[in-house]
Amino acid sequence: ETGVTQTPRHLVMGMTNKKSLKCEQHLGHNAMYWYKQSAKKPLELMFVYSLEERVENNSVPSRFSPECPNSSHLFLHLHTLQPEDSALYLCASSQYLLYNEQFFGPGTRLTVL
Amino acid sequence: GESVGLHLPTLSVQEGDNSIINCAYSNSASDYFIWYKQESGKGPQFIIDIRSNMDKRQGQRVTVLLNKTVKHLSLQIAATQPGDSAVYFCAEMNTNAGKSTFGDGTTLTVKP
């Protein structure tokens, strides 16, 4: 295991639902990330947090709302999603921001009906 | 078991052969590069990294080569094993701008 856990592992939701993805890292890292991985497409960086402060938001729609209450936890709140948002959502952490190895969680497989 | 220079979406090699997986990056300002391995049902796993002031770095059975002139990165796996079967992809980072981009993956299949 990488020291990064994600829950739930699988999630099916309707377009009108509100749900949250949770990520927890047990590595004492200072930076955490949300990525989207769609079939046949490269990994897309969504959000970056460093010391609980958001440092990057890559033009992600507002229906995705991140939250980082402390350096060990990261959430991704979802509301009024679209079917094209179905993907694997990966959380990662690193000791420092970007310029070193990132440890990934197993991901949450999201299906939007 | 090699594909020198050209990025291929799939690569099939015989167990024991060497594998070469290629990646072309786009941003000449990128100064840090990582290779990841992703097995089915798992998140990406760091393999090896290289900074732009180097052109070669070796790990255990893996070597990364960086050619900044043509913006090309390669991952060499020596004596490929069935456990190496996975999707491999590269990431380029411009640490000054705080930007990172991931490449298309290559699915490596190792035949026993």
PDB file of N, CA, C and O in Angstrom, chain A residues 2 9 35 37 40-45 48 56-58 88 90 97-107, chain B residues 31-32 34 36 38 41-46 49 51-52 89 93-95 97-105:
ATOM      1  N   THR A   2       0.318   2.330  -0.537  1.00  0.00           N
ATOM      2  CA  THR A   2       1.112   3.542  -0.712  1.00  0.00           C
ATOM      3  C   THR A   2       1.029   4.493   0.464  1.00  0.00           C
ATOM      4  O   THR A   2       1.756   5.467   0.515  1.00  0.00           O
ATOM      5  N   ARG A   9     -14.455   3.335  -2.850  1.00  0.00           N
ATOM      6  CA  ARG A   9     -13.708   2.853  -4.010  1.00  0.00           C
ATOM      7  C   ARG A   9     -14.562   2.907  -5.269  1.00  0.00           C
ATOM      8  O   ARG A   9     -14.041   3.082  -6.374  1.00  0.00           O
ATOM      9  N   TYR A  35      -6.792  14.188  -9.066  1.00  0.00           N
ATOM     10  CA  TYR A  35      -6.652  13.954 -10.499  1.00  0.00           C
ATOM     11  C   TYR A  35      -7.906  13.263 -11.021  1.00  0.00           C
ATOM     12  O   TYR A  35      -8.558  12.509 -10.305  1.00  0.00           O
ATOM     13  N   GLN A  37      -8.954  10.627 -14.113  1.00  0.00           N
ATOM     14  CA  GLN A  37      -8.426   9.717 -15.127  1.00  0.00           C
ATOM     15  C   GLN A  37      -9.596   9.122 -15.896  1.00  0.00           C
ATOM     16  O   GLN A  37     -10.338   8.303 -15.365  1.00  0.00           O
ATOM     17  N   LYS A  40      -8.813   6.227 -21.993  1.00  0.00           N
ATOM     18  CA  LYS A  40      -8.138   6.621 -23.232  1.00  0.00           C
ATOM     19  C   LYS A  40      -7.626   8.058 -23.215  1.00  0.00           C
ATOM     20  O   LYS A  40      -7.335   8.620 -24.263  1.00  0.00           O
ATOM     21  N   LYS A  41      -7.556   8.681 -22.051  1.00  0.00           N
ATOM     22  CA  LYS A  41      -7.068  10.061 -21.954  1.00  0.00           C
ATOM     23  C   LYS A  41      -5.983  10.150 -20.900  1.00  0.00           C
ATOM     24  O   LYS A  41      -5.969   9.373 -19.943  1.00  0.00           O
ATOM     25  N   PRO A  42      -5.070  11.093 -21.054  1.00  0.00           N
ATOM     26  CA  PRO A  42      -4.029  11.269 -20.029  1.00  0.00           C
ATOM     27  C   PRO A  42      -4.625  11.720 -18.696  1.00  0.00           C
ATOM     28  O   PRO A  42      -5.714  12.291 -18.646  1.00  0.00           O
ATOM     29  N   LEU A  43      -3.882  11.497 -17.665  1.00  0.00           N
ATOM     30  CA  LEU A  43      -4.263  11.942 -16.334  1.00  0.00           C
ATOM     31  C   LEU A  43      -4.383  13.473 -16.325  1.00  0.00           C
ATOM     32  O   LEU A  43      -3.538  14.174 -16.863  1.00  0.00           O
ATOM     33  N   GLU A  44      -5.448  13.972 -15.698  1.00  0.00           N
ATOM     34  CA  GLU A  44      -5.678  15.416 -15.644  1.00  0.00           C
ATOM     35  C   GLU A  44      -5.595  15.892 -14.199  1.00  0.00           C
ATOM     36  O   GLU A  44      -6.339  15.406 -13.342  1.00  0.00           O
ATOM     37  N   LEU A  45      -4.713  16.839 -13.950  1.00  0.00           N
ATOM     38  CA  LEU A  45      -4.622  17.435 -12.624  1.00  0.00           C
ATOM     39  C   LEU A  45      -5.782  18.391 -12.415  1.00  0.00           C
ATOM     40  O   LEU A  45      -6.038  19.266 -13.244  1.00  0.00           O
ATOM     41  N   VAL A  48      -4.672  21.286  -6.511  1.00  0.00           N
ATOM     42  CA  VAL A  48      -3.453  21.092  -5.731  1.00  0.00           C
ATOM     43  C   VAL A  48      -3.582  21.874  -4.438  1.00  0.00           C
ATOM     44  O   VAL A  48      -3.958  23.051  -4.456  1.00  0.00           O
ATOM     45  N   GLU A  56      -3.600  25.519  -6.902  1.00  0.00           N
ATOM     46  CA  GLU A  56      -3.859  25.375  -8.328  1.00  0.00           C
ATOM     47  C   GLU A  56      -5.266  24.853  -8.539  1.00  0.00           C
ATOM     48  O   GLU A  56      -5.726  23.980  -7.826  1.00  0.00           O
ATOM     49  N   ASN A  57      -5.919  25.432  -9.539  1.00  0.00           N
ATOM     50  CA  ASN A  57      -7.246  24.973  -9.934  1.00  0.00           C
ATOM     51  C   ASN A  57      -7.259  25.011 -11.450  1.00  0.00           C
ATOM     52  O   ASN A  57      -7.314  26.082 -12.046  1.00  0.00           O
ATOM     53  N   ASN A  58      -7.184  23.860 -12.049  1.00  0.00           N
ATOM     54  CA  ASN A  58      -7.006  23.794 -13.495  1.00  0.00           C
ATOM     55  C   ASN A  58      -8.318  23.903 -14.250  1.00  0.00           C
ATOM     56  O   ASN A  58      -8.718  22.982 -14.951  1.00  0.00           O
ATOM     57  N   LEU A  88     -12.214   7.717 -13.157  1.00  0.00           N
ATOM     58  CA  LEU A  88     -11.502   7.323 -11.934  1.00  0.00           C
ATOM     59  C   LEU A  88     -10.897   8.586 -11.338  1.00  0.00           C
ATOM     60  O   LEU A  88     -10.161   9.309 -12.023  1.00  0.00           O
ATOM     61  N   LEU A  90      -8.440  10.143  -8.694  1.00  0.00           N
ATOM     62  CA  LEU A  90      -7.267   9.743  -7.933  1.00  0.00           C
ATOM     63  C   LEU A  90      -6.807  10.872  -7.025  1.00  0.00           C
ATOM     64  O   LEU A  90      -6.757  12.031  -7.433  1.00  0.00           O
ATOM     65  N   LEU A  97       5.661  20.406  -2.678  1.00  0.00           N
ATOM     66  CA  LEU A  97       4.773  20.702  -3.791  1.00  0.00           C
ATOM     67  C   LEU A  97       5.404  20.331  -5.119  1.00  0.00           C
ATOM     68  O   LEU A  97       6.452  20.836  -5.477  1.00  0.00           O
ATOM     69  N   LEU A  98       4.753  19.443  -5.839  1.00  0.00           N
ATOM     70  CA  LEU A  98       5.017  19.081  -7.240  1.00  0.00           C
ATOM     71  C   LEU A  98       6.401  18.505  -7.543  1.00  0.00           C
ATOM     72  O   LEU A  98       6.531  17.554  -8.262  1.00  0.00           O
ATOM     73  N   TYR A  99       7.449  19.080  -7.011  1.00  0.00           N
ATOM     74  CA  TYR A  99       8.794  18.757  -7.482  1.00  0.00           C
ATOM     75  C   TYR A  99       9.364  17.516  -6.819  1.00  0.00           C
ATOM     76  O   TYR A  99      10.502  17.475  -6.424  1.00  0.00           O
ATOM     77  N   ASN A 100       8.547  16.531  -6.637  1.00  0.00           N
ATOM     78  CA  ASN A 100       9.065  15.262  -6.156  1.00  0.00           C
ATOM     79  C   ASN A 100       8.004  14.181  -6.287  1.00  0.00           C
ATOM     80  O   ASN A 100       6.932  14.410  -6.824  1.00  0.00           O
ATOM     81  N   GLU A 101       8.355  13.009  -5.822  1.00  0.00           N
ATOM     82  CA  GLU A 101       7.515  11.837  -6.004  1.00  0.00           C
ATOM     83  C   GLU A 101       6.144  12.019  -5.371  1.00  0.00           C
ATOM     84  O   GLU A 101       6.027  12.457  -4.229  1.00  0.00           O
ATOM     85  N   GLN A 102       5.126  11.662  -6.133  1.00  0.00           N
ATOM     86  CA  GLN A 102       3.766  11.671  -5.616  1.00  0.00           C
ATOM     87  C   GLN A 102       3.322  10.240  -5.356  1.00  0.00           C
ATOM     88  O   GLN A 102       3.602   9.341  -6.144  1.00  0.00           O
ATOM     89  N   PHE A 103       2.632  10.059  -4.247  1.00  0.00           N
ATOM     90  CA  PHE A 103       2.099   8.760  -3.877  1.00  0.00           C
ATOM     91  C   PHE A 103       0.590   8.791  -4.121  1.00  0.00           C
ATOM     92  O   PHE A 103      -0.113   9.662  -3.595  1.00  0.00           O
ATOM     93  N   PHE A 104       0.121   7.861  -4.911  1.00  0.00           N
ATOM     94  CA  PHE A 104      -1.282   7.843  -5.301  1.00  0.00           C
ATOM     95  C   PHE A 104      -2.093   6.857  -4.475  1.00  0.00           C
ATOM     96  O   PHE A 104      -1.608   5.789  -4.093  1.00  0.00           O
ATOM     97  N   GLY A 105      -3.349   7.219  -4.260  1.00  0.00           N
ATOM     98  CA  GLY A 105      -4.306   6.286  -3.704  1.00  0.00           C
ATOM     99  C   GLY A 105      -4.847   5.390  -4.797  1.00  0.00           C
ATOM    100  O   GLY A 105      -4.516   5.568  -5.978  1.00  0.00           O
ATOM    101  N   PRO A 106      -5.708   4.444  -4.441  1.00  0.00           N
ATOM    102  CA  PRO A 106      -6.243   3.505  -5.428  1.00  0.00           C
ATOM    103  C   PRO A 106      -7.324   4.094  -6.309  1.00  0.00           C
ATOM    104  O   PRO A 106      -7.676   3.514  -7.333  1.00  0.00           O
ATOM    105  N   GLY A 107      -7.863   5.245  -5.928  1.00  0.00           N
ATOM    106  CA  GLY A 107      -8.873   5.905  -6.742  1.00  0.00           C
ATOM    107  C   GLY A 107     -10.294   5.545  -6.356  1.00  0.00           C
ATOM    108  O   GLY A 107     -10.551   4.532  -5.694  1.00  0.00           O
TER     109      GLY A 107
ATOM    110  N   ASP B  31      11.133  21.036 -16.379  1.00  0.00           N
ATOM    111  CA  ASP B  31      12.438  20.799 -15.758  1.00  0.00           C
ATOM    112  C   ASP B  31      12.465  19.582 -14.848  1.00  0.00           C
ATOM    113  O   ASP B  31      13.466  19.308 -14.185  1.00  0.00           O
ATOM    114  N   TYR B  32      11.358  18.838 -14.804  1.00  0.00           N
ATOM    115  CA  TYR B  32      11.315  17.646 -13.950  1.00  0.00           C
ATOM    116  C   TYR B  32      10.395  16.645 -14.610  1.00  0.00           C
ATOM    117  O   TYR B  32       9.322  17.002 -15.094  1.00  0.00           O
ATOM    118  N   ILE B  34       8.825  12.441 -14.558  1.00  0.00           N
ATOM    119  CA  ILE B  34       8.600  11.222 -13.777  1.00  0.00           C
ATOM    120  C   ILE B  34       7.984  10.159 -14.680  1.00  0.00           C
ATOM    121  O   ILE B  34       7.167  10.462 -15.553  1.00  0.00           O
ATOM    122  N   TYR B  36       5.619   6.757 -14.359  1.00  0.00           N
ATOM    123  CA  TYR B  36       4.718   6.046 -13.471  1.00  0.00           C
ATOM    124  C   TYR B  36       4.314   4.720 -14.093  1.00  0.00           C
ATOM    125  O   TYR B  36       4.239   4.577 -15.319  1.00  0.00           O
ATOM    126  N   GLN B  38       1.106   1.924 -13.790  1.00  0.00           N
ATOM    127  CA  GLN B  38      -0.226   1.741 -13.238  1.00  0.00           C
ATOM    128  C   GLN B  38      -0.743   0.361 -13.608  1.00  0.00           C
ATOM    129  O   GLN B  38      -0.984   0.050 -14.774  1.00  0.00           O
ATOM    130  N   GLY B  41      -6.624  -1.671 -11.789  1.00  0.00           N
ATOM    131  CA  GLY B  41      -7.321  -1.532 -10.523  1.00  0.00           C
ATOM    132  C   GLY B  41      -6.546  -0.793  -9.446  1.00  0.00           C
ATOM    133  O   GLY B  41      -6.995  -0.712  -8.293  1.00  0.00           O
ATOM    134  N   LYS B  42      -5.405  -0.236  -9.806  1.00  0.00           N
ATOM    135  CA  LYS B  42      -4.593   0.473  -8.816  1.00  0.00           C
ATOM    136  C   LYS B  42      -4.271   1.889  -9.296  1.00  0.00           C
ATOM    137  O   LYS B  42      -4.403   2.211 -10.468  1.00  0.00           O
ATOM    138  N   GLY B  43      -3.839   2.706  -8.357  1.00  0.00           N
ATOM    139  CA  GLY B  43      -3.383   4.031  -8.721  1.00  0.00           C
ATOM    140  C   GLY B  43      -1.977   3.989  -9.278  1.00  0.00           C
ATOM    141  O   GLY B  43      -1.273   2.985  -9.158  1.00  0.00           O
ATOM    142  N   PRO B  44      -1.539   5.057  -9.947  1.00  0.00           N
ATOM    143  CA  PRO B  44      -0.173   5.100 -10.490  1.00  0.00           C
ATOM    144  C   PRO B  44       0.870   4.964  -9.386  1.00  0.00           C
ATOM    145  O   PRO B  44       0.671   5.419  -8.261  1.00  0.00           O
ATOM    146  N   GLN B  45       1.978   4.372  -9.757  1.00  0.00           N
ATOM    147  CA  GLN B  45       3.073   4.142  -8.818  1.00  0.00           C
ATOM    148  C   GLN B  45       4.345   4.742  -9.404  1.00  0.00           C
ATOM    149  O   GLN B  45       4.695   4.480 -10.552  1.00  0.00           O
ATOM    150  N   PHE B  46       5.025   5.545  -8.613  1.00  0.00           N
ATOM    151  CA  PHE B  46       6.280   6.160  -9.047  1.00  0.00           C
ATOM    152  C   PHE B  46       7.311   5.085  -9.373  1.00  0.00           C
ATOM    153  O   PHE B  46       7.482   4.114  -8.645  1.00  0.00           O
ATOM    154  N   ASP B  49      12.474   9.181 -11.501  1.00  0.00           N
ATOM    155  CA  ASP B  49      12.367  10.570 -11.942  1.00  0.00           C
ATOM    156  C   ASP B  49      13.720  11.055 -12.457  1.00  0.00           C
ATOM    157  O   ASP B  49      14.761  10.415 -12.269  1.00  0.00           O
ATOM    158  N   ARG B  51      15.728  15.044 -13.419  1.00  0.00           N
ATOM    159  CA  ARG B  51      15.659  16.502 -13.529  1.00  0.00           C
ATOM    160  C   ARG B  51      16.356  16.944 -14.801  1.00  0.00           C
ATOM    161  O   ARG B  51      17.184  16.221 -15.358  1.00  0.00           O
ATOM    162  N   SER B  52      16.029  18.113 -15.250  1.00  0.00           N
ATOM    163  CA  SER B  52      16.471  18.539 -16.581  1.00  0.00           C
ATOM    164  C   SER B  52      17.969  18.784 -16.670  1.00  0.00           C
ATOM    165  O   SER B  52      18.498  18.950 -17.771  1.00  0.00           O
ATOM    166  N   PHE B  89       3.236   5.645 -17.985  1.00  0.00           N
ATOM    167  CA  PHE B  89       3.110   6.976 -18.558  1.00  0.00           C
ATOM    168  C   PHE B  89       4.090   7.938 -17.892  1.00  0.00           C
ATOM    169  O   PHE B  89       4.519   7.752 -16.760  1.00  0.00           O
ATOM    170  N   MET B  93       6.974  18.340 -15.749  1.00  0.00           N
ATOM    171  CA  MET B  93       6.610  19.410 -14.826  1.00  0.00           C
ATOM    172  C   MET B  93       7.457  20.640 -15.067  1.00  0.00           C
ATOM    173  O   MET B  93       8.672  20.541 -15.233  1.00  0.00           O
ATOM    174  N   ASN B  94       6.789  21.768 -15.082  1.00  0.00           N
ATOM    175  CA  ASN B  94       7.458  23.061 -15.071  1.00  0.00           C
ATOM    176  C   ASN B  94       7.335  23.558 -13.639  1.00  0.00           C
ATOM    177  O   ASN B  94       6.297  24.097 -13.255  1.00  0.00           O
ATOM    178  N   THR B  95       8.354  23.322 -12.863  1.00  0.00           N
ATOM    179  CA  THR B  95       8.241  23.607 -11.432  1.00  0.00           C
ATOM    180  C   THR B  95       8.206  25.110 -11.151  1.00  0.00           C
ATOM    181  O   THR B  95       7.660  25.534 -10.139  1.00  0.00           O
ATOM    182  N   ALA B  97       6.543  27.315 -12.930  1.00  0.00           N
ATOM    183  CA  ALA B  97       5.166  27.736 -13.157  1.00  0.00           C
ATOM    184  C   ALA B  97       4.175  26.896 -12.369  1.00  0.00           C
ATOM    185  O   ALA B  97       2.983  27.211 -12.339  1.00  0.00           O
ATOM    186  N   GLY B  98       4.668  25.826 -11.742  1.00  0.00           N
ATOM    187  CA  GLY B  98       3.777  24.945 -11.002  1.00  0.00           C
ATOM    188  C   GLY B  98       2.826  24.178 -11.886  1.00  0.00           C
ATOM    189  O   GLY B  98       1.693  23.914 -11.506  1.00  0.00           O
ATOM    190  N   LYS B  99       3.277  23.829 -13.084  1.00  0.00           N
ATOM    191  CA  LYS B  99       2.410  23.133 -14.028  1.00  0.00           C
ATOM    192  C   LYS B  99       2.922  21.724 -14.301  1.00  0.00           C
ATOM    193  O   LYS B  99       4.130  21.513 -14.411  1.00  0.00           O
ATOM    194  N   SER B 100       2.001  20.799 -14.431  1.00  0.00           N
ATOM    195  CA  SER B 100       2.379  19.428 -14.768  1.00  0.00           C
ATOM    196  C   SER B 100       1.440  18.895 -15.828  1.00  0.00           C
ATOM    197  O   SER B 100       0.262  19.246 -15.871  1.00  0.00           O
ATOM    198  N   THR B 101       1.967  18.064 -16.689  1.00  0.00           N
ATOM    199  CA  THR B 101       1.198  17.439 -17.773  1.00  0.00           C
ATOM    200  C   THR B 101       1.578  15.976 -17.850  1.00  0.00           C
ATOM    201  O   THR B 101       2.765  15.639 -17.756  1.00  0.00           O
ATOM    202  N   PHE B 102       0.571  15.142 -18.033  1.00  0.00           N
ATOM    203  CA  PHE B 102       0.823  13.704 -18.124  1.00  0.00           C
ATOM    204  C   PHE B 102       0.681  13.241 -19.572  1.00  0.00           C
ATOM    205  O   PHE B 102      -0.159  13.746 -20.315  1.00  0.00           O
ATOM    206  N   GLY B 103       1.493  12.274 -19.945  1.00  0.00           N
ATOM    207  CA  GLY B 103       1.462  11.753 -21.301  1.00  0.00           C
ATOM    208  C   GLY B 103       0.442  10.645 -21.464  1.00  0.00           C
ATOM    209  O   GLY B 103      -0.117  10.132 -20.502  1.00  0.00           O
ATOM    210  N   ASP B 104       0.212  10.298 -22.718  1.00  0.00           N
ATOM    211  CA  ASP B 104      -0.595   9.121 -23.015  1.00  0.00           C
ATOM    212  C   ASP B 104       0.149   7.890 -22.522  1.00  0.00           C
ATOM    213  O   ASP B 104       1.370   7.845 -22.585  1.00  0.00           O
ATOM    214  N   GLY B 105      -0.533   6.928 -22.063  1.00  0.00           N
ATOM    215  CA  GLY B 105       0.111   5.733 -21.530  1.00  0.00           C
ATOM    216  C   GLY B 105       0.481   4.732 -22.604  1.00  0.00           C
ATOM    217  O   GLY B 105      -0.034   4.753 -23.717  1.00  0.00           O
TER     218      GLY B 105
END
